[in-house]
Structures are given as C-alpha cells and as structure tokens.
Short mmCIF file of C-alpha atoms in Angstrom, two decimals:
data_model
loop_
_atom_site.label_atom_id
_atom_site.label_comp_id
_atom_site.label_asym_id
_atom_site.label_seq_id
_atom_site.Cartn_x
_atom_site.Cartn_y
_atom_site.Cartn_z
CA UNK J 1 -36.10 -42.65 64.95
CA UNK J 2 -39.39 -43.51 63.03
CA UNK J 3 -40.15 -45.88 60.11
CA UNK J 4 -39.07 -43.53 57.05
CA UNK J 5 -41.89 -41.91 55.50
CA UNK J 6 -43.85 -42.95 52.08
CA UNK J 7 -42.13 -40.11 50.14
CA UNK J 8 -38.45 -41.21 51.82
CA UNK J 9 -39.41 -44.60 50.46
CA UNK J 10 -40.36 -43.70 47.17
CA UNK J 11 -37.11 -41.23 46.83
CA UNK J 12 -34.73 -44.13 47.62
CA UNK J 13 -36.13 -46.34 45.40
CA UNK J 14 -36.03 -44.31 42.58
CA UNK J 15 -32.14 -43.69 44.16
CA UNK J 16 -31.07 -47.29 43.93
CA UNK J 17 -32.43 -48.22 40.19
CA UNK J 18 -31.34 -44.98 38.64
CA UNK J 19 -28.49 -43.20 40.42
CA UNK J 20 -26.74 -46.16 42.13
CA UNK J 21 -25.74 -48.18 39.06
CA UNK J 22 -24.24 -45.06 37.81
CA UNK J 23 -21.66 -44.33 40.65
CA UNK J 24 -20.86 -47.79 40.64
CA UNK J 25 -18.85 -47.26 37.43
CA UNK J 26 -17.81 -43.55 37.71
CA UNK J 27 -14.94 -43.16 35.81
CA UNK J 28 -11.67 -43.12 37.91
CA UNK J 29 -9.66 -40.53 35.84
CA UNK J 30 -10.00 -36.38 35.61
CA UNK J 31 -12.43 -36.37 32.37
CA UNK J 32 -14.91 -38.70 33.77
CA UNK J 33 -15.28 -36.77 37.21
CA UNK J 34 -15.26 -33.31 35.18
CA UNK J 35 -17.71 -34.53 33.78
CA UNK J 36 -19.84 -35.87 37.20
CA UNK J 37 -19.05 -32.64 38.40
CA UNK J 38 -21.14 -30.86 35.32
CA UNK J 39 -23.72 -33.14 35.81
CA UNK J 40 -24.42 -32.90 39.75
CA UNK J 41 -23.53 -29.13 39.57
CA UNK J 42 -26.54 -28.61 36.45
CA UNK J 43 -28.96 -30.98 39.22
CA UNK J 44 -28.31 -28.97 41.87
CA UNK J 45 -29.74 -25.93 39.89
CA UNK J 46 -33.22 -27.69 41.04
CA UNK J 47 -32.74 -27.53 44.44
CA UNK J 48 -33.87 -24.35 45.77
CA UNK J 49 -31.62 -22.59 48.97
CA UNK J 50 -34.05 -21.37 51.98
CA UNK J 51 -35.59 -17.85 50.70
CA UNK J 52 -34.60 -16.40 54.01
CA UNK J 53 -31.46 -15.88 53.25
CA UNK J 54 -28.85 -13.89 51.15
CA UNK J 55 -26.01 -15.48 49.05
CA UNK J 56 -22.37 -13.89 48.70
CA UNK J 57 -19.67 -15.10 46.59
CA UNK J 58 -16.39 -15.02 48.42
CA UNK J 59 -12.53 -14.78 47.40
CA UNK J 60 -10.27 -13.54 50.07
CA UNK J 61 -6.75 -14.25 51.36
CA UNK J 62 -5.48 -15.21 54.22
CA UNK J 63 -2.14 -15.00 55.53
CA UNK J 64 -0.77 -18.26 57.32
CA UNK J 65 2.68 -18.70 58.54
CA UNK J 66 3.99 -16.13 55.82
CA UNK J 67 2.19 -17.34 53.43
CA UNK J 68 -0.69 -16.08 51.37
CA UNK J 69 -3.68 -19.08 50.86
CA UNK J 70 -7.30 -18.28 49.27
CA UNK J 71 -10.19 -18.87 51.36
CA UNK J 72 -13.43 -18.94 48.26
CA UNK J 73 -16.74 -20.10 48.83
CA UNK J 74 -20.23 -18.54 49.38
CA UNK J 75 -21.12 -16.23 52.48
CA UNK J 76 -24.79 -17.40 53.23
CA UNK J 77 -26.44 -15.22 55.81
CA UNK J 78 -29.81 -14.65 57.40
CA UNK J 79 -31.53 -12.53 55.06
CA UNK J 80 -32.66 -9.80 57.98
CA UNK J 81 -29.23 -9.84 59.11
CA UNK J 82 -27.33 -6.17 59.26
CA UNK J 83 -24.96 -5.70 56.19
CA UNK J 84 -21.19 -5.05 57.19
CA UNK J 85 -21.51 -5.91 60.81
CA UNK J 86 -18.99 -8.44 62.30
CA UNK J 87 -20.80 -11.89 63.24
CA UNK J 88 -20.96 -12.53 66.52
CA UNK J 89 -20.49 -15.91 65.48
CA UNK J 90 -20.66 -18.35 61.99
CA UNK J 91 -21.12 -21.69 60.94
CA UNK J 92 -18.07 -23.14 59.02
CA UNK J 93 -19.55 -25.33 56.26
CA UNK J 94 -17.39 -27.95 54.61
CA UNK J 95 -19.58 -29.64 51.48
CA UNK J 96 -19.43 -33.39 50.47
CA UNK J 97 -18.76 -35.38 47.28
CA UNK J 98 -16.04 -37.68 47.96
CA UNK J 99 -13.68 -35.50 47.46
CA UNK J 100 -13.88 -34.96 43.82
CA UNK J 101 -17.23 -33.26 43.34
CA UNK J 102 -20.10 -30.82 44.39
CA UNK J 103 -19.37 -27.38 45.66
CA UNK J 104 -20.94 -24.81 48.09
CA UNK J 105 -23.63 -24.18 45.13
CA UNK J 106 -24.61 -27.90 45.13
CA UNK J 107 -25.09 -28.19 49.01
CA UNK J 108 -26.87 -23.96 49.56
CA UNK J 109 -30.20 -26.71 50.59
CA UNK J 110 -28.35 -27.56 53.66
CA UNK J 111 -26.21 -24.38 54.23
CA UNK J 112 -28.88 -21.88 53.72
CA UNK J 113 -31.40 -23.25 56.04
CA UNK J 114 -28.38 -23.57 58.87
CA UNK J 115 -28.14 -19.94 58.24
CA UNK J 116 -31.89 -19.46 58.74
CA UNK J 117 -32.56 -21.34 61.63
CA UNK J 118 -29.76 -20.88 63.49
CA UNK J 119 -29.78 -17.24 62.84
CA UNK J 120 -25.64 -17.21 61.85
CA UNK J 121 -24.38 -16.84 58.91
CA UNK J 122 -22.41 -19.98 57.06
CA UNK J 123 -19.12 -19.89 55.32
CA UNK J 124 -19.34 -22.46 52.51
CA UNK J 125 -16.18 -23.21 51.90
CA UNK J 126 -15.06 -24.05 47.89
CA UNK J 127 -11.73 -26.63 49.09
CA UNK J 128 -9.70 -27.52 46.07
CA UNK J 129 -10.76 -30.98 45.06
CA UNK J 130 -8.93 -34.40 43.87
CA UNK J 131 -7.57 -35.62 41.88
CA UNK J 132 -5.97 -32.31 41.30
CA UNK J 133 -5.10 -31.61 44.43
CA UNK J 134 -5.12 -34.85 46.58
CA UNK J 135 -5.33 -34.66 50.10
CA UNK J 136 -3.67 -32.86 52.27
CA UNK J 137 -4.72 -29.86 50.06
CA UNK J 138 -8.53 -29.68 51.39
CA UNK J 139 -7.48 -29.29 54.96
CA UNK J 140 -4.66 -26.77 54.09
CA UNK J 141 -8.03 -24.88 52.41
CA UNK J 142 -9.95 -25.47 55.51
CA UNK J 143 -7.61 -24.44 58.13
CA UNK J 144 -7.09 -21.05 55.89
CA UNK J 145 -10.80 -20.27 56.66
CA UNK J 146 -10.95 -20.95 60.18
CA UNK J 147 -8.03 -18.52 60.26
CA UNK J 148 -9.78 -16.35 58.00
CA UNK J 149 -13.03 -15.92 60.57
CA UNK J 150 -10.95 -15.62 63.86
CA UNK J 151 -8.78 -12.67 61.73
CA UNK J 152 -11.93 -11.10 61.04
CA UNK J 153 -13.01 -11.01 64.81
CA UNK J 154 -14.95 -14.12 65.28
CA UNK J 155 -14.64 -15.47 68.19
CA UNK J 156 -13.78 -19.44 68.14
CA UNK J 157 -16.50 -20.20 70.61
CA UNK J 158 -19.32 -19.23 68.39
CA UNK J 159 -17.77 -21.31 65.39
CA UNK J 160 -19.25 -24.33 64.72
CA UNK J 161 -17.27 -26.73 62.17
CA UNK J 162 -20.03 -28.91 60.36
CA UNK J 163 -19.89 -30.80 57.01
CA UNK J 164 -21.56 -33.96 55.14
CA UNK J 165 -20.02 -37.23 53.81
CA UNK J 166 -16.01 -36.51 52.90
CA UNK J 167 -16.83 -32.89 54.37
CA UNK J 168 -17.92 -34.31 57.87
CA UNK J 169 -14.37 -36.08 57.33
CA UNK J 170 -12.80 -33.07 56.56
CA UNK J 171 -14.38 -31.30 59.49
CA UNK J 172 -12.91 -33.66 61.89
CA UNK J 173 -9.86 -33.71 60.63
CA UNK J 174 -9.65 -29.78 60.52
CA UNK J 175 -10.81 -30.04 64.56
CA UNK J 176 -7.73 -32.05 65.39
CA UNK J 177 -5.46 -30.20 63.27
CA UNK J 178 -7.07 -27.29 65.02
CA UNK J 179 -5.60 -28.87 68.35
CA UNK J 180 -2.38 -29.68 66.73
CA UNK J 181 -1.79 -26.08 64.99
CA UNK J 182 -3.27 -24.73 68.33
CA UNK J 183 -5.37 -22.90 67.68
CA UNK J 184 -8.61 -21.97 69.51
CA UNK J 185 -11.01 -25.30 69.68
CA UNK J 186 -14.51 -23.94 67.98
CA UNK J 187 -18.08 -24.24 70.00
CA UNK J 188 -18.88 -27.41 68.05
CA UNK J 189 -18.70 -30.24 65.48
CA UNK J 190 -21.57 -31.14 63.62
CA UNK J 191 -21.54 -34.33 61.21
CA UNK J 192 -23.93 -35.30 58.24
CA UNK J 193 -23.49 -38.93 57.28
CA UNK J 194 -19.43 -38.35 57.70
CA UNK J 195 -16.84 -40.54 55.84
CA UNK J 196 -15.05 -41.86 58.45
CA UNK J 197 -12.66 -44.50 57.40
CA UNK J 198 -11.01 -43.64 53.95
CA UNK J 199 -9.59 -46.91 54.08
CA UNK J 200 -13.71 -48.39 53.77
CA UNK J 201 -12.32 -51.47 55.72
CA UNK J 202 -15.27 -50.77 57.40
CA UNK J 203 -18.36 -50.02 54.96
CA UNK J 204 -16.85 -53.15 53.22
CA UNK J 205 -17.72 -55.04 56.09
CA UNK J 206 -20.90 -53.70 56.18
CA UNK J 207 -21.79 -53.57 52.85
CA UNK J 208 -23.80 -56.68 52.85
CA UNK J 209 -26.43 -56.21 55.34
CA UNK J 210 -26.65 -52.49 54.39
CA UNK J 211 -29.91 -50.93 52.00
CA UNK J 212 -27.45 -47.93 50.86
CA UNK J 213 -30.07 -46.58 47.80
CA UNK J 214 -26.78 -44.95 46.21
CA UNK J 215 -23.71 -45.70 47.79
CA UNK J 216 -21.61 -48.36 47.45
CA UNK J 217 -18.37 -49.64 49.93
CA UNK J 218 -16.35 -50.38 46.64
CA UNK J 219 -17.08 -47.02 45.19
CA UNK J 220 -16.32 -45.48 47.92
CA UNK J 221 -12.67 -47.15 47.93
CA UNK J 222 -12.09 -46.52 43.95
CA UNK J 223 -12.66 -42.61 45.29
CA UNK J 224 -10.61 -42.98 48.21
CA UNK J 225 -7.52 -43.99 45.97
CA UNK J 226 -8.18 -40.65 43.97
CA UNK J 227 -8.18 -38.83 47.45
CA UNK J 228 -4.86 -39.65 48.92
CA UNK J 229 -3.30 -39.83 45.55
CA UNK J 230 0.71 -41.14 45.36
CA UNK J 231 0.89 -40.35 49.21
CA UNK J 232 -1.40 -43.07 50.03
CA UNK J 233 -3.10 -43.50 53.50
CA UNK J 234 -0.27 -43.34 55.39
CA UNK J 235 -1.10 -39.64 56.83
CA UNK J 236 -1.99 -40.08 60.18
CA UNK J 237 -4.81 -37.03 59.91
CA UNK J 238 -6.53 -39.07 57.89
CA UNK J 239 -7.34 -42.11 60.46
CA UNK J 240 -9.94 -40.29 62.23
CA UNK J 241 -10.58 -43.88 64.31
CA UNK J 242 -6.95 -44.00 65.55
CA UNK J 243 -6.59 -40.37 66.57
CA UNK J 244 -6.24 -39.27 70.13
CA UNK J 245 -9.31 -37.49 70.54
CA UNK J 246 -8.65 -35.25 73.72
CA UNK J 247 -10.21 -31.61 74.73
CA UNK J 248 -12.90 -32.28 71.83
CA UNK J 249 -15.74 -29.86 71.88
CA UNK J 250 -19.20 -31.34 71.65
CA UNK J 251 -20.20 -33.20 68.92
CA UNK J 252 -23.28 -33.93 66.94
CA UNK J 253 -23.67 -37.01 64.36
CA UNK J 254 -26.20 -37.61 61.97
CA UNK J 255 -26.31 -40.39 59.69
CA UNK J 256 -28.91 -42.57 57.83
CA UNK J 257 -30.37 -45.67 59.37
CA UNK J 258 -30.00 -47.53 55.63
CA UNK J 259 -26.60 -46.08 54.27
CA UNK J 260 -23.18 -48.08 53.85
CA UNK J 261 -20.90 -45.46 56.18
CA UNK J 262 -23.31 -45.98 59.33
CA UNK J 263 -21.09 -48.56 61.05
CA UNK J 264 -18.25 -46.02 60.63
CA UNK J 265 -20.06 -43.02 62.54
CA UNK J 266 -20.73 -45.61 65.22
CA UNK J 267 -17.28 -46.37 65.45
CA UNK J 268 -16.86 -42.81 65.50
CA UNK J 269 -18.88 -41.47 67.98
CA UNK J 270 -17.72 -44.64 70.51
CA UNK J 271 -13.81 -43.31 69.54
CA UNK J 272 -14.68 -39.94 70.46
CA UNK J 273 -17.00 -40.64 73.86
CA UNK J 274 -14.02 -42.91 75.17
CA UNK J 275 -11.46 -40.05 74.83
CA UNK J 276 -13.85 -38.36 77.11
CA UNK J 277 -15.72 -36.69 74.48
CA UNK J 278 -19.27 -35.38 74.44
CA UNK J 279 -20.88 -36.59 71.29
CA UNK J 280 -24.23 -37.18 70.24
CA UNK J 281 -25.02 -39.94 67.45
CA UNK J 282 -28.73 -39.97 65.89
CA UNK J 283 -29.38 -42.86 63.59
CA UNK J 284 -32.14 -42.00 61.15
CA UNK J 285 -33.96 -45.34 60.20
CA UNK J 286 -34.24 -46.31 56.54
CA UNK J 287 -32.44 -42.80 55.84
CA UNK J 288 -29.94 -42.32 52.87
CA UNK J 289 -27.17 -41.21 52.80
CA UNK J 290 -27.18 -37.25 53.56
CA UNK J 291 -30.43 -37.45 53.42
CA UNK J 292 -30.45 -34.13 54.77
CA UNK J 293 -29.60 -32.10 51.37
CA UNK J 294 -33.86 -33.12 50.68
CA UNK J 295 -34.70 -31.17 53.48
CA UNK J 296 -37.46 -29.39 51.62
CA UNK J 297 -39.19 -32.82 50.14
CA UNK J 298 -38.68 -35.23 53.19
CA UNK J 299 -40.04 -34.45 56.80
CA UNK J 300 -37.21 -36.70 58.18
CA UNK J 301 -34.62 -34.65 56.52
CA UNK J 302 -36.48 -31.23 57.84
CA UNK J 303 -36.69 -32.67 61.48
CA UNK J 304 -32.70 -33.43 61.24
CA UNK J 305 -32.02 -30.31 60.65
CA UNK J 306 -34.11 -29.24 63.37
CA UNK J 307 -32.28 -31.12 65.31
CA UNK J 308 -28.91 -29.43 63.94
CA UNK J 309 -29.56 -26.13 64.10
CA UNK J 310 -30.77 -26.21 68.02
CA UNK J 311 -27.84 -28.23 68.69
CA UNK J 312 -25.32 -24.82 67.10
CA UNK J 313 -27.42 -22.55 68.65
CA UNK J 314 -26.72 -24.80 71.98
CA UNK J 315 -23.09 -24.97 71.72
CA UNK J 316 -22.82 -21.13 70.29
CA UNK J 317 -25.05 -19.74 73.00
CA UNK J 318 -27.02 -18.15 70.37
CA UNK J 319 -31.04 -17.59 71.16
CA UNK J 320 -33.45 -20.14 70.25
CA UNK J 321 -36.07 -18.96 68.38
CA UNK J 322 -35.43 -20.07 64.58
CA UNK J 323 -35.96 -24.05 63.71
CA UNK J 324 -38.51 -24.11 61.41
CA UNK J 325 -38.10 -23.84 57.91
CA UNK J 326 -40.65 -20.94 56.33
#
C-alpha cells in the first residue's frame, strides 16, 4: 500500500503521546475498565455512523439446544432498504475492545458504512464482555446470532462473519466452532486488525521494531489474563494458529502496516492458506491499529473499506454498485 497520508500521520502522532500512555496503565480490575468503558463509549458519541443508513436496537432470543440465549445488538440497514422484508443476506458484525470494552454504538463508523456499501444490512452484535463473563461466554453470544439469522431465513451463504481486533478473534473462532457445531459455513470472513494470539507470544516479539501509535504487546497480555479468566488459555478455540483450518470459506485480512498484532495476521493468513484456505492479507503501511473505525477522516481507512465491502459483495453474490461513501 502507499506511504500513509499527512492527516494519518498527524492522527497517530497525536495517538502515541496522548492515548498510548494511558492504555499502558489501564487498570486491571472491574472499576477501572467500567470506567474505560464510560470514557470510549462518551468518545464515540463524536463519531458520526454513515447517514445512509437506519439504526435498530435489538433484543431477541434464540433457542439453542433447549436452551433460551439473548442475541442484543443494533440492526444497521441500508436506509432505502424495504421495512419487514427478510434479508436476502447480512453481515454479522462482531466489535473490538479487547474484550472488555466498546460496543456496537462505539464501532456504527465501521458497521454502518458496511451496510451502505455493501447494500446488506449488519447485525452488531452486543457479546457479554470480561471480566464478567470471561471467555467462552462471547462465542456462546456469537454462535446464538448466527443461529438467530439462519432461524430467521437467512441463508448461510450470504452471511459474512467480520469483526476488528478481539472481534476479528472472535469471528474466527465462531467460523471454526461453526464447523465443529456444524452448522452451515457462511459466504465469508472478513478481519480488521484481528487479535490473533491471546497468548501475545507473538506481538511481544514484535514489539520492538513495531510504531504501534496506541497499542502495546504488554497491554495486550494484562487484557488477555482478564479474557480467559481462572480457565486460562488452555481452550483449544482460542489458539486460532494451532487450529485445523479445513473447508474455510474465503477470507479477507486487513491490518495496519505500523501496529503491534501485524506479525500475528501474517501468521494467520499463512495458517489458513496452508490448510488450503483462500485468504487475502492487505498490509496497510504506517496504518494503526483498526485504522478503519476513521474511515470518514483518513482516505486510507475509506479505501479499506472499499476494499471490504467489494470483497462481501464478492463472496455474497450481491451486485456491485455501492463502495463509495456519500
């Protein structure tokens, strides 16, 4: 990809002197991520969703196995879409923030303009979050939803799993537990900057020669702990690296040229193209980490999602048409 731009410059600059330091010593216990979780959620008031769409909030249930789980998010749909028809097909959205933060209203910058230039509408899913409920409590509320669109006559191959950071870990994981439970595979997997390796044996290694403006390998870890809780990391859905990645569908990666987990969606994307896989890795230089949220401030971050939405509307078989932002 190109040199970054001035303004992607001047944003991660601004990143690394004021935000960085501040993640570097978030709290590791419930009232100091509370109160991260106020903080980013008031932020994200200032980021604008796509004004081509509409915004639903959701609570539903969904029966699985006997059992009754809650599928809540946001509905975000093309805003000339027709009311109370069935999709012929959606965009399952799975938000970052390591785990323990953000929410579908902190990422609507990314999931509303999938919705517009794909033409689908996106289920933003709202997963329970750690340390409350550690892991495997986020996949329990992801598989729920991908239940939840195939009971309401959504056909798997026009269902494309995406998510950014611990959400693009979350989406693989739900795609192999997909295979395990199985269930029908979706149309596609797309990644934002994913957190690959909980474990950051990885982004440790690479945390040196890395120019991360706001994310840091040891951070990362103190998170990861929080994550897995008593359990640990000895779940074996949670080593996406080690997994046998067969009958994949096709993936697309994203991930900043700059940012600390890059050597992990390398690692990634080699894992899954020597299963057999067909997966696509773009490596955005001097890009942060989910850079792609900015996508109405930085050109790089609008061209990525470019990128994204012809790559559903690819794998969906959905008309090309939409993939510029209004």
């Amino acid at each position: 990809m190109d040199s970054p731009s001035v303004r992607s410059r001047a944003i991660s600059s601004a990143l690394r002197l004021g935000v960085r330091p501040l993640l570097q010593y978030l709290p590791g216990h419930t009232t100091g991520l509370r109160t991260a979780r106020s903080t980013v959620d008031a932020a994200s008031l200032l980021m604008r969703p796509h004004p081509g769409v509409r915004i639903e909030g959701l609570d539903e249930r969904q029966e699985e196995d006997g059992e009754e789980r809650q599928v809540r998010g946001e509905w975000v749909a093309p805003r000339d879409a027709a009311e109370g028809r069935r999709p012929r097909g959606a965009v399952l959205y799975l938000h970052g923030g390591g785990y323990v933060a953000c929410s579908p209203r902190t990422h609507r910058p990314m999931t509303s303009r999938l919705a517009h230039d794909t033409g689908l509408p996106v289920l933003a899913l709202r997963y329970r979050l750690a340390p409350e409920h550690p892991f495997p409590a986020p996949l329990e509320d992801a598989v729920a939803a991908y239940r939840w669109l195939l009971a309401r006559g959504v056909p798997a191959s026009r269902i494309v799993i995406a998510g950014d950071s611990a959400g693009g870990h979350l989406a693989a994981v739900l795609a192999g537990e997909i295979c395990r439970l199985e269930l029908p595979n979706p149309a596609g997997i797309t990644l934002f900057s994913p957190w690959v390796d909980l474990t950051c044996e990885l982004s440790i290694q690479a945390q040196e020669r890395a120019r991360d403006p706001y994310i840091s390998a040891a951070s990362a870890r103190r998170i990861a702990r929080l994550v897995v809780g008593p359990a640990g990391f000895d779940d074996p859905r949670l080593a996406l690296l080690t997994c046998a990645w067969t009958d994949m569908p096709p993936v697309l990666i994203q991930v900043g040229g700059a940012e600390v987990l890059r050597t992990e969606a390398e690692a990634f994307a080699e894992a899954l193209r020597e299963a057999g896989g067909d997966c696509e890795l773009q490596v955005w230089n001097g890009q942060m980490h989910v850079f792609q949220i900015l996508n109405r401030v930085l050109p790089e971050a609008g061209e990525a999602m470019d990128h994204a939405a012809r790559f559903i509307q690819s794998v969906t078989g959905k008309p090309k048409g939409r993939t510029k932002a209004a």
